[in-house]
PDB file of C-alpha atoms in Angstrom:
ATOM      1  CA  MET A  89     -16.914  -1.270  -3.542  1.00 62.00           C
ATOM      2  CA  SER A  90     -15.009  -3.118  -0.866  1.00 76.00           C
ATOM      3  CA  VAL A  91     -12.397  -5.826  -1.277  1.00 90.00           C
ATOM      4  CA  ASN A  92     -12.711  -8.550   1.348  1.00 93.00           C
ATOM      5  CA  VAL A  93     -10.663 -11.523   2.483  1.00 93.00           C
ATOM      6  CA  GLY A  94     -11.142 -14.381   0.043  1.00 92.00           C
ATOM      7  CA  SER A  95     -11.887 -12.180  -2.952  1.00 95.00           C
ATOM      8  CA  ASN A  96      -9.647 -11.621  -5.944  1.00 96.00           C
ATOM      9  CA  ALA A  97      -7.716  -8.370  -5.671  1.00 97.00           C
ATOM     10  CA  PRO A  98      -8.698  -5.905  -8.402  1.00 97.00           C
ATOM     11  CA  ASP A  99      -5.914  -5.550 -10.947  1.00 97.00           C
ATOM     12  CA  PHE A 100      -4.377  -2.165 -11.650  1.00 98.00           C
ATOM     13  CA  THR A 101      -1.527  -0.405 -13.343  1.00 98.00           C
ATOM     14  CA  LEU A 102      -0.073   2.569 -11.462  1.00 98.00           C
ATOM     15  CA  THR A 103       3.019   4.703 -11.894  1.00 97.00           C
ATOM     16  CA  ASN A 104       5.829   4.223  -9.382  1.00 98.00           C
ATOM     17  CA  GLN A 105       8.115   6.885  -7.913  1.00 97.00           C
ATOM     18  CA  ASP A 106      10.373   6.551 -10.979  1.00 97.00           C
ATOM     19  CA  ARG A 107       7.417   7.147 -13.327  1.00 96.00           C
ATOM     20  CA  GLN A 108       7.445   3.515 -14.483  1.00 97.00           C
ATOM     21  CA  PRO A 109       4.195   1.543 -14.824  1.00 98.00           C
ATOM     22  CA  VAL A 110       3.570  -1.267 -12.333  1.00 97.00           C
ATOM     23  CA  THR A 111       0.800  -3.802 -12.967  1.00 98.00           C
ATOM     24  CA  LEU A 112      -0.437  -5.821 -10.016  1.00 98.00           C
ATOM     25  CA  SER A 113      -1.233  -8.977 -12.016  1.00 97.00           C
ATOM     26  CA  SER A 114       2.402  -9.158 -13.152  1.00 97.00           C
ATOM     27  CA  GLU A 115       3.302  -9.820  -9.495  1.00 95.00           C
ATOM     28  CA  ARG A 116       1.491 -13.188  -9.378  1.00 94.00           C
ATOM     29  CA  GLY A 117       3.608 -16.064  -8.152  1.00 93.00           C
ATOM     30  CA  HIS A 118       4.540 -14.529  -4.811  1.00 93.00           C
ATOM     31  CA  PRO A 119       2.742 -12.713  -1.965  1.00 95.00           C
ATOM     32  CA  VAL A 120       2.046  -8.995  -2.315  1.00 96.00           C
ATOM     33  CA  VAL A 121       1.468  -6.414   0.420  1.00 95.00           C
ATOM     34  CA  LEU A 122      -0.488  -3.315  -0.589  1.00 97.00           C
ATOM     35  CA  ALA A 123      -0.052  -0.546   1.988  1.00 95.00           C
ATOM     36  CA  PHE A 124      -2.411   2.341   1.242  1.00 96.00           C
ATOM     37  CA  PHE A 125      -1.463   5.552   3.039  1.00 93.00           C
ATOM     38  CA  PRO A 126      -2.993   9.056   3.153  1.00 92.00           C
ATOM     39  CA  ALA A 127      -0.034  11.317   2.361  1.00 90.00           C
ATOM     40  CA  ALA A 128       3.705  11.268   1.861  1.00 90.00           C
ATOM     41  CA  PHE A 129       5.753  13.132   4.464  1.00 85.00           C
ATOM     42  CA  SER A 130       3.020  13.033   7.121  1.00 82.00           C
ATOM     43  CA  SER A 131       4.211  11.722  10.477  1.00 74.00           C
ATOM     44  CA  VAL A 132       2.129   8.553  10.810  1.00 81.00           C
ATOM     45  CA  CYS A 133       2.598   7.629   7.136  1.00 83.00           C
ATOM     46  CA  THR A 134       6.342   8.042   7.491  1.00 80.00           C
ATOM     47  CA  LYS A 135       6.340   5.842  10.582  1.00 83.00           C
ATOM     48  CA  GLU A 136       4.176   3.201   8.869  1.00 84.00           C
ATOM     49  CA  LEU A 137       6.266   2.940   5.714  1.00 85.00           C
ATOM     50  CA  CYS A 138       9.536   2.992   7.642  1.00 85.00           C
ATOM     51  CA  THR A 139       8.211   0.225   9.909  1.00 85.00           C
ATOM     52  CA  LEU A 140       7.264  -1.843   6.870  1.00 84.00           C
ATOM     53  CA  GLY A 141      10.749  -1.127   5.540  1.00 83.00           C
ATOM     54  CA  ASP A 142      12.342  -2.198   8.827  1.00 78.00           C
ATOM     55  CA  ASP A 143      10.214  -5.354   8.809  1.00 61.00           C
ATOM     56  CA  PHE A 144      11.055  -5.925   5.157  1.00 62.00           C
ATOM     57  CA  ALA A 145      13.574  -8.715   5.894  1.00 68.00           C
ATOM     58  CA  PRO A 146      10.939 -11.311   6.890  1.00 71.00           C
ATOM     59  CA  LEU A 147       8.705 -10.128   4.071  1.00 76.00           C
ATOM     60  CA  ARG A 148      11.590 -10.427   1.632  1.00 73.00           C
ATOM     61  CA  GLY A 149      12.390 -13.879   3.045  1.00 71.00           C
ATOM     62  CA  ALA A 150       8.867 -14.914   2.042  1.00 75.00           C
ATOM     63  CA  LYS A 151       9.508 -13.344  -1.401  1.00 82.00           C
ATOM     64  CA  ALA A 152       6.727 -10.815  -0.790  1.00 89.00           C
ATOM     65  CA  GLN A 153       6.531  -7.638  -2.857  1.00 92.00           C
ATOM     66  CA  VAL A 154       5.472  -4.584  -0.863  1.00 93.00           C
ATOM     67  CA  PHE A 155       3.917  -1.534  -2.507  1.00 96.00           C
ATOM     68  CA  GLY A 156       3.034   1.729  -0.776  1.00 95.00           C
ATOM     69  CA  ILE A 157       0.082   3.438  -2.507  1.00 97.00           C
ATOM     70  CA  SER A 158      -1.169   7.012  -2.122  1.00 96.00           C
ATOM     71  CA  VAL A 159      -2.745   9.724  -4.251  1.00 95.00           C
ATOM     72  CA  ASP A 160       0.470  11.764  -4.156  1.00 95.00           C
ATOM     73  CA  THR A 161       2.168  12.548  -7.462  1.00 95.00           C
ATOM     74  CA  PRO A 162       5.085  10.373  -8.592  1.00 96.00           C
ATOM     75  CA  PHE A 163       7.330  13.401  -8.024  1.00 96.00           C
ATOM     76  CA  ALA A 164       6.346  13.725  -4.354  1.00 96.00           C
ATOM     77  CA  LEU A 165       6.646   9.953  -3.932  1.00 97.00           C
ATOM     78  CA  LYS A 166      10.151  10.048  -5.439  1.00 97.00           C
ATOM     79  CA  ALA A 167      11.277  12.630  -2.892  1.00 96.00           C
ATOM     80  CA  PHE A 168       9.616  10.719  -0.040  1.00 95.00           C
ATOM     81  CA  HIS A 169      11.058   7.384  -1.213  1.00 95.00           C
ATOM     82  CA  SER A 170      14.559   8.861  -1.472  1.00 95.00           C
ATOM     83  CA  GLU A 171      14.403  10.704   1.847  1.00 93.00           C
ATOM     84  CA  GLN A 172      13.195   7.632   3.754  1.00 93.00           C
ATOM     85  CA  LYS A 173      15.382   5.165   1.797  1.00 92.00           C
ATOM     86  CA  LEU A 174      12.442   2.782   1.428  1.00 92.00           C
ATOM     87  CA  PRO A 175      13.298  -0.710   0.123  1.00 91.00           C
ATOM     88  CA  PHE A 176      10.057  -1.067  -1.856  1.00 93.00           C
ATOM     89  CA  PRO A 177       8.251   0.970  -4.539  1.00 96.00           C
ATOM     90  CA  LEU A 178       5.665   3.668  -3.940  1.00 97.00           C
ATOM     91  CA  LEU A 179       2.778   3.886  -6.400  1.00 98.00           C
ATOM     92  CA  SER A 180       0.780   6.959  -7.348  1.00 98.00           C
ATOM     93  CA  ASP A 181      -2.996   6.613  -7.538  1.00 97.00           C
ATOM     94  CA  PHE A 182      -3.285  10.276  -8.452  1.00 96.00           C
ATOM     95  CA  ASN A 183      -6.545   9.677 -10.340  1.00 96.00           C
ATOM     96  CA  LYS A 184      -8.042   7.957  -7.274  1.00 95.00           C
ATOM     97  CA  GLU A 185      -9.238   4.889  -9.163  1.00 96.00           C
ATOM     98  CA  VAL A 186      -7.522   2.164  -7.139  1.00 97.00           C
ATOM     99  CA  ILE A 187      -8.509   3.586  -3.747  1.00 96.00           C
ATOM    100  CA  ARG A 188     -12.107   3.465  -4.959  1.00 95.00           C
ATOM    101  CA  ASP A 189     -11.709  -0.094  -6.308  1.00 96.00           C
ATOM    102  CA  TYR A 190     -10.348  -1.281  -2.958  1.00 97.00           C
ATOM    103  CA  GLY A 191     -12.918   0.604  -0.870  1.00 94.00           C
ATOM    104  CA  VAL A 192     -10.342   2.808   0.863  1.00 95.00           C
ATOM    105  CA  TYR A 193     -11.403   6.180  -0.568  1.00 92.00           C
ATOM    106  CA  ASN A 194     -11.540   8.773   2.208  1.00 89.00           C
ATOM    107  CA  GLU A 195     -14.117  11.444   1.363  1.00 82.00           C
ATOM    108  CA  ASP A 196     -12.721  13.974   3.822  1.00 74.00           C
ATOM    109  CA  MET A 197      -9.847  13.700   6.280  1.00 71.00           C
ATOM    110  CA  ILE A 198      -9.426  16.968   8.155  1.00 73.00           C
ATOM    111  CA  GLY A 199     -10.240  18.900   4.982  1.00 70.00           C
ATOM    112  CA  LEU A 200      -8.184  16.721   2.621  1.00 72.00           C
ATOM    113  CA  LYS A 201     -10.734  15.378   0.172  1.00 77.00           C
ATOM    114  CA  GLY A 202     -10.358  12.139  -1.760  1.00 82.00           C
ATOM    115  CA  ILE A 203      -7.232  10.618  -0.268  1.00 87.00           C
ATOM    116  CA  ALA A 204      -6.533   7.033   0.742  1.00 91.00           C
ATOM    117  CA  LYS A 205      -7.554   5.609   4.075  1.00 93.00           C
ATOM    118  CA  ARG A 206      -4.733   3.843   5.850  1.00 93.00           C
ATOM    119  CA  ALA A 207      -5.177   0.200   4.832  1.00 95.00           C
ATOM    120  CA  VAL A 208      -3.180  -2.970   4.254  1.00 96.00           C
ATOM    121  CA  PHE A 209      -4.048  -5.907   2.028  1.00 97.00           C
ATOM    122  CA  VAL A 210      -1.985  -9.091   1.825  1.00 97.00           C
ATOM    123  CA  LEU A 211      -2.451 -11.059  -1.384  1.00 97.00           C
ATOM    124  CA  ASP A 212      -1.431 -14.651  -1.935  1.00 96.00           C
ATOM    125  CA  LYS A 213       0.472 -15.949  -4.981  1.00 95.00           C
ATOM    126  CA  GLU A 214      -2.737 -16.070  -7.026  1.00 96.00           C
ATOM    127  CA  GLY A 215      -3.843 -12.535  -6.118  1.00 96.00           C
ATOM    128  CA  VAL A 216      -6.477 -13.559  -3.560  1.00 97.00           C
ATOM    129  CA  VAL A 217      -6.829 -11.301  -0.506  1.00 97.00           C
ATOM    130  CA  ARG A 218      -5.721 -13.185   2.620  1.00 97.00           C
ATOM    131  CA  TYR A 219      -5.547 -10.247   5.045  1.00 97.00           C
ATOM    132  CA  ARG A 220      -7.377  -6.925   5.055  1.00 97.00           C
ATOM    133  CA  GLU A 221      -7.162  -4.058   7.509  1.00 96.00           C
ATOM    134  CA  VAL A 222      -8.813  -0.704   6.830  1.00 95.00           C
ATOM    135  CA  LEU A 223      -8.407   1.972   9.485  1.00 92.00           C
ATOM    136  CA  ASP A 224     -10.952   4.760   9.822  1.00 86.00           C
ATOM    137  CA  ASP A 225      -8.652   6.810  12.069  1.00 84.00           C
ATOM    138  CA  ALA A 226      -5.590   7.881  10.059  1.00 81.00           C
ATOM    139  CA  ARG A 227      -3.648   8.322  13.298  1.00 86.00           C
ATOM    140  CA  SER A 228      -3.778   4.555  13.855  1.00 87.00           C
ATOM    141  CA  GLU A 229      -1.227   2.167  12.397  1.00 87.00           C
ATOM    142  CA  PRO A 230      -1.850  -1.262  10.933  1.00 90.00           C
ATOM    143  CA  ASN A 231      -1.109  -4.457  12.818  1.00 90.00           C
ATOM    144  CA  TYR A 232       2.383  -5.075  11.426  1.00 88.00           C
ATOM    145  CA  LEU A 233       2.703  -8.422  13.196  1.00 87.00           C
ATOM    146  CA  LYS A 234      -0.447  -9.713  11.480  1.00 93.00           C
ATOM    147  CA  VAL A 235       0.915  -8.576   8.106  1.00 92.00           C
ATOM    148  CA  VAL A 236       4.200 -10.419   8.657  1.00 89.00           C
ATOM    149  CA  GLU A 237       2.424 -13.513  10.072  1.00 91.00           C
ATOM    150  CA  THR A 238       0.017 -13.649   7.129  1.00 94.00           C
ATOM    151  CA  VAL A 239       2.828 -13.364   4.598  1.00 92.00           C
ATOM    152  CA  ALA A 240       4.865 -16.020   6.436  1.00 90.00           C
ATOM    153  CA  ALA A 241       1.877 -18.407   6.418  1.00 91.00           C
ATOM    154  CA  LEU A 242       1.632 -18.020   2.635  1.00 89.00           C
ATOM    155  CA  GLY A 243       5.217 -19.164   2.119  1.00 71.00           C
TER     156      GLY A 243
END
């Protein structure tokens, strides 16, 4: 299944880096950025999440909630979150349900089977997808400017 611009974002409940449940539908009322990434501690993922963290001020100004999502365990995400001092939660899709629901399941990336593709979804206050970017090459980074512009336009 693929989630496209204009569709309702599938709801989910995932565990964050502090092993607390986070439910997407409870975030209604403000924009949400879902940043799917292949693996904690990898170079491009680190750069992506740190860039989103650096660009967090305009996202925060628009009252957007950012979530990083990968199939890493909450324990690995806790270490990654702490090391990088990220200003937003990381969510564990260890059971690979959400990456399937959003159409970002990567069958095989250099021998790593069943991880997330690098992808970004921006949701409006009602949970409707307003921006979608799914990258087939994990070495590529999302268009951060488009993410920030889309969130700003939702304000």
